[in-house]
Amino acid sequence: MATGYLYHELFGWHDTGTNAGLFPADHRMGIQPFQHFENAETKRRMHELVVVSGVIDRLTRLEPRKATDEEILAVHTPEHLARIQAGSDQPKGGDSGDGLSPFGPGGIEIGRLAAGGMIEATTAVVEGRVDNAYALIRPPGHHAEPDLGRGFCMFANLAIAAQAVRRTHGVERIAVLDWDVHHGNGTQKVFWNDPHTLTISLHQDRVFPPDSGLVDERGEGAGFGYALNVPLPPGTGRGGYLSAFDRVVAPAIERFRPDLILVASGFDANAADPLSRQGLTSSTYRDLTQRLLDLAATHCDGRLAMSHEGGYNPVYVPFCGLAVIEALAGVTEPLTDPYEPIFGGMAGLELQPHQTSVIDQVVPFLDDIH
Ligand SMILES: Cc1nn(C)c(C)c1/N=N/c1ccc(/C=C/C(=O)NO)cc1
Ligand SMILES: [Zn+2]
């Protein structure tokens, strides 16, 4: 099992400033300077755990490159690209669109490297140089819409990679699973009318963007039925996620018969994340990955590529991320997660009736996948 792995120090230099979590520091409002929730630390620590655990020796190292204008414009509008370029040319940088997604001077180059990194990882999988791959990239991408950067995202990294391998390798049917705790609104919007790209988002109900990712968001025109949303209630843990996977994700992918499976892999559904209220631990991320590997083996010669998104607990995200990469690489003696008994031992993480009633609403939609 050859697993590609992509990381670059420049991803740690994407500068989101001292936004004190989300808002610019302002003493008049009592907001003290601190680092933005989306900062280098958590992703750099995940990379370092991949190295220190020795799992890095089981991986095939891939190198990022900058996405070209053509590759970015396959998804984004010229106005969006121009806005990012203009901000990047400013002495203090700019913002990707929503005022919550700052970047430093020259920041577009790191954004291009993130998008290009996912293109390289996906291309390596499609060309068979590796069986599967993980792109530990930053800034994230799944909230970025064609004409607007949102939710810390500059470019829609995963969507850009999907369109790139369609163009260069004729990949037709692409299934995208977004298990980041926030709705994959950007990816969904890019492929809203496209029956050849199945987008499935498992997320906490209306956490971000507000009022986005509801069950009735199903696609439009030819794309109707090829967007699936499972807005899980706050507090959902292992039971709810595995039930949503087994009752919605797996049958949807089986009906769709993809040539490639992509994952918007955020870890902010972890039980100790500051930006959500779910209860996942590393074992569930490992199990979700194993399920995807089995589906990919059955339908698309194992072709599976993952694009890093959110996840904001610098202590716990590394263990969740390592579990995914160990599963991709077929590691049989995984590193013990010392926090599993604590975070996984809390009450109520088994499947709950109010979670089942959400999943029940989505199951009938599978009939519209052909
Ligand atoms: C501020 C603010 N103001 N208002 C009204 C709202 C709704 C605000 N939330 N902003 C947020 C909250 C969470 C994220 C997470 C992104 C992520 O991890 N994606 O994967 C992004 C922006
Ligand atoms: Zn997120």
CSV table of C-alpha atoms in Angstrom, one decimal, residues 93-258:
chain,number,residue,atom,x,y,z
A,93,GLY,CA,-1.9,41.5,2.9
A,94,GLY,CA,-5.7,41.2,2.5
A,95,ASP,CA,-8.7,39.1,3.1
A,96,SER,CA,-10.2,36.3,0.9
A,97,GLY,CA,-13.6,37.9,1.0
A,98,ASP,CA,-15.7,37.5,4.1
A,99,GLY,CA,-13.5,39.6,6.5
A,100,LEU,CA,-12.8,36.4,8.5
A,101,SER,CA,-10.2,35.0,6.2
A,102,PRO,CA,-7.0,37.2,6.3
A,103,PHE,CA,-3.7,36.5,4.6
A,104,GLY,CA,-0.3,38.3,4.6
A,105,PRO,CA,1.6,40.1,1.9
A,106,GLY,CA,2.4,37.6,-0.9
A,107,GLY,CA,-0.2,35.3,0.6
A,108,ILE,CA,-1.6,34.3,-2.8
A,109,GLU,CA,1.6,32.3,-3.4
A,110,ILE,CA,0.8,30.1,-0.4
A,111,GLY,CA,-2.8,29.8,-1.5
A,112,ARG,CA,-1.6,28.6,-4.9
A,113,LEU,CA,0.7,26.1,-3.2
A,114,ALA,CA,-2.2,24.7,-1.2
A,115,ALA,CA,-4.4,24.3,-4.2
A,116,GLY,CA,-1.4,23.0,-6.3
A,117,GLY,CA,-0.6,20.6,-3.4
A,118,MET,CA,-4.0,19.0,-3.6
A,119,ILE,CA,-3.6,18.8,-7.4
A,120,GLU,CA,-0.3,17.0,-7.1
A,121,ALA,CA,-1.6,14.6,-4.5
A,122,THR,CA,-4.7,13.8,-6.6
A,123,THR,CA,-2.7,13.4,-9.8
A,124,ALA,CA,-0.3,11.0,-8.1
A,125,VAL,CA,-3.3,8.9,-7.1
A,126,VAL,CA,-4.9,9.0,-10.5
A,127,GLU,CA,-1.6,8.1,-12.2
A,128,GLY,CA,-1.1,5.2,-9.9
A,129,ARG,CA,2.2,6.4,-8.4
A,130,VAL,CA,0.5,6.0,-5.1
A,131,ASP,CA,-2.6,4.1,-4.0
A,132,ASN,CA,-4.0,6.9,-1.9
A,133,ALA,CA,-2.7,10.3,-0.5
A,134,TYR,CA,-3.1,12.9,2.2
A,135,ALA,CA,-2.4,16.6,1.4
A,136,LEU,CA,-1.7,18.4,4.7
A,137,ILE,CA,-2.2,21.8,3.1
A,138,ARG,CA,-3.0,25.3,4.4
A,139,PRO,CA,-5.0,27.6,3.9
A,140,PRO,CA,-8.0,25.3,3.8
A,141,GLY,CA,-10.5,25.4,0.9
A,142,HIS,CA,-14.0,23.9,1.4
A,143,HIS,CA,-15.8,27.1,2.2
A,144,ALA,CA,-14.3,29.0,-0.7
A,145,GLU,CA,-17.0,29.7,-3.4
A,146,PRO,CA,-16.3,30.5,-7.0
A,147,ASP,CA,-16.5,34.3,-6.3
A,148,LEU,CA,-15.8,34.5,-2.6
A,149,GLY,CA,-13.3,33.3,0.0
A,150,ARG,CA,-15.1,32.4,3.2
A,151,GLY,CA,-14.4,30.6,6.6
A,152,PHE,CA,-10.6,31.0,6.5
A,153,CYS,CA,-10.5,29.6,2.9
A,154,MET,CA,-8.8,31.3,-0.1
A,155,PHE,CA,-9.1,28.8,-3.0
A,156,ALA,CA,-11.3,25.7,-3.2
A,157,ASN,CA,-8.4,23.4,-3.1
A,158,LEU,CA,-10.3,20.1,-3.5
A,159,ALA,CA,-12.6,21.3,-6.2
A,160,ILE,CA,-9.7,22.8,-8.1
A,161,ALA,CA,-7.9,19.4,-7.9
A,162,ALA,CA,-11.0,17.6,-9.1
A,163,GLN,CA,-11.4,19.8,-12.2
A,164,ALA,CA,-7.7,19.5,-12.9
A,165,VAL,CA,-7.6,15.7,-13.1
A,166,ARG,CA,-10.8,15.8,-15.1
A,167,ARG,CA,-9.0,18.0,-17.7
A,168,THR,CA,-5.6,16.2,-17.6
A,169,HIS,CA,-6.7,12.6,-17.1
A,170,GLY,CA,-10.3,12.4,-18.2
A,171,VAL,CA,-11.5,11.3,-14.7
A,172,GLU,CA,-15.3,11.3,-15.0
A,173,ARG,CA,-17.2,10.4,-11.8
A,174,ILE,CA,-15.8,11.9,-8.6
A,175,ALA,CA,-17.3,11.4,-5.2
A,176,VAL,CA,-16.5,14.0,-2.5
A,177,LEU,CA,-17.0,13.3,1.2
A,178,ASP,CA,-16.6,16.3,3.5
A,179,TRP,CA,-16.3,15.1,7.1
A,180,ASP,CA,-15.1,18.5,8.3
A,181,VAL,CA,-17.5,19.6,11.1
A,182,HIS,CA,-18.5,22.7,9.0
A,183,HIS,CA,-20.7,22.4,5.9
A,184,GLY,CA,-18.7,22.1,2.7
A,185,ASN,CA,-20.7,24.9,1.1
A,186,GLY,CA,-17.9,25.9,-1.4
A,187,THR,CA,-17.4,22.4,-2.9
A,188,GLN,CA,-21.2,22.0,-3.0
A,189,LYS,CA,-21.7,25.3,-4.8
A,190,VAL,CA,-19.0,24.5,-7.4
A,191,PHE,CA,-20.7,21.2,-8.3
A,192,TRP,CA,-24.3,22.2,-7.6
A,193,ASN,CA,-25.4,21.4,-11.2
A,194,ASP,CA,-23.0,18.6,-11.9
A,195,PRO,CA,-24.3,15.0,-11.9
A,196,HIS,CA,-20.7,13.7,-12.4
A,197,THR,CA,-19.5,15.0,-9.0
A,198,LEU,CA,-21.3,13.6,-5.9
A,199,THR,CA,-20.8,15.9,-2.9
A,200,ILE,CA,-21.7,14.5,0.5
A,201,SER,CA,-21.2,16.6,3.6
A,202,LEU,CA,-21.4,15.3,7.2
A,203,HIS,CA,-21.4,18.4,9.5
A,204,GLN,CA,-22.8,19.8,12.7
A,205,ASP,CA,-26.2,21.3,12.1
A,206,ARG,CA,-25.9,25.0,11.1
A,207,VAL,CA,-22.5,25.6,12.8
A,208,PHE,CA,-21.0,27.4,9.8
A,209,PRO,CA,-21.9,28.9,7.4
A,210,PRO,CA,-25.1,29.7,9.4
A,211,ASP,CA,-28.2,28.2,7.7
A,212,SER,CA,-26.1,26.2,5.3
A,213,GLY,CA,-26.0,22.4,4.7
A,214,LEU,CA,-29.7,21.6,5.3
A,215,VAL,CA,-31.1,18.3,4.2
A,216,ASP,CA,-33.1,19.9,1.4
A,217,GLU,CA,-30.0,21.2,-0.3
A,218,ARG,CA,-29.8,18.5,-3.0
A,219,GLY,CA,-28.4,20.2,-6.1
A,220,GLU,CA,-30.1,21.7,-9.1
A,221,GLY,CA,-30.9,20.8,-12.7
A,222,ALA,CA,-28.9,17.8,-13.9
A,223,GLY,CA,-27.1,18.0,-10.6
A,224,PHE,CA,-30.3,17.4,-8.5
A,225,GLY,CA,-29.7,14.5,-6.2
A,226,TYR,CA,-25.9,14.7,-6.4
A,227,ALA,CA,-25.5,16.9,-3.4
A,228,LEU,CA,-26.2,15.2,0.0
A,229,ASN,CA,-26.2,16.9,3.4
A,230,VAL,CA,-26.4,15.3,6.8
A,231,PRO,CA,-26.7,18.1,9.4
A,232,LEU,CA,-25.9,16.1,12.6
A,233,PRO,CA,-27.1,17.6,15.9
A,234,PRO,CA,-24.5,19.1,18.3
A,235,GLY,CA,-23.0,16.4,20.5
A,236,THR,CA,-23.0,13.7,17.9
A,237,GLY,CA,-20.2,11.2,18.5
A,238,ARG,CA,-19.0,7.9,17.1
A,239,GLY,CA,-22.5,6.3,16.9
A,240,GLY,CA,-24.1,9.0,14.9
A,241,TYR,CA,-21.1,9.4,12.5
A,242,LEU,CA,-20.8,5.7,11.8
A,243,SER,CA,-24.6,5.4,11.3
A,244,ALA,CA,-24.5,8.3,8.9
A,245,PHE,CA,-21.6,6.7,7.0
A,246,ASP,CA,-23.2,3.3,6.8
A,247,ARG,CA,-26.7,4.4,5.9
A,248,VAL,CA,-26.0,7.4,3.6
A,249,VAL,CA,-22.3,7.7,2.5
A,250,ALA,CA,-21.6,4.1,1.7
A,251,PRO,CA,-24.8,3.4,-0.3
A,252,ALA,CA,-24.5,6.7,-2.1
A,253,ILE,CA,-21.0,5.9,-3.2
A,254,GLU,CA,-22.0,2.4,-4.2
A,255,ARG,CA,-24.8,3.7,-6.3
A,256,PHE,CA,-22.6,6.5,-7.8
A,257,ARG,CA,-19.8,4.1,-8.8
A,258,PRO,CA,-17.0,6.8,-8.7
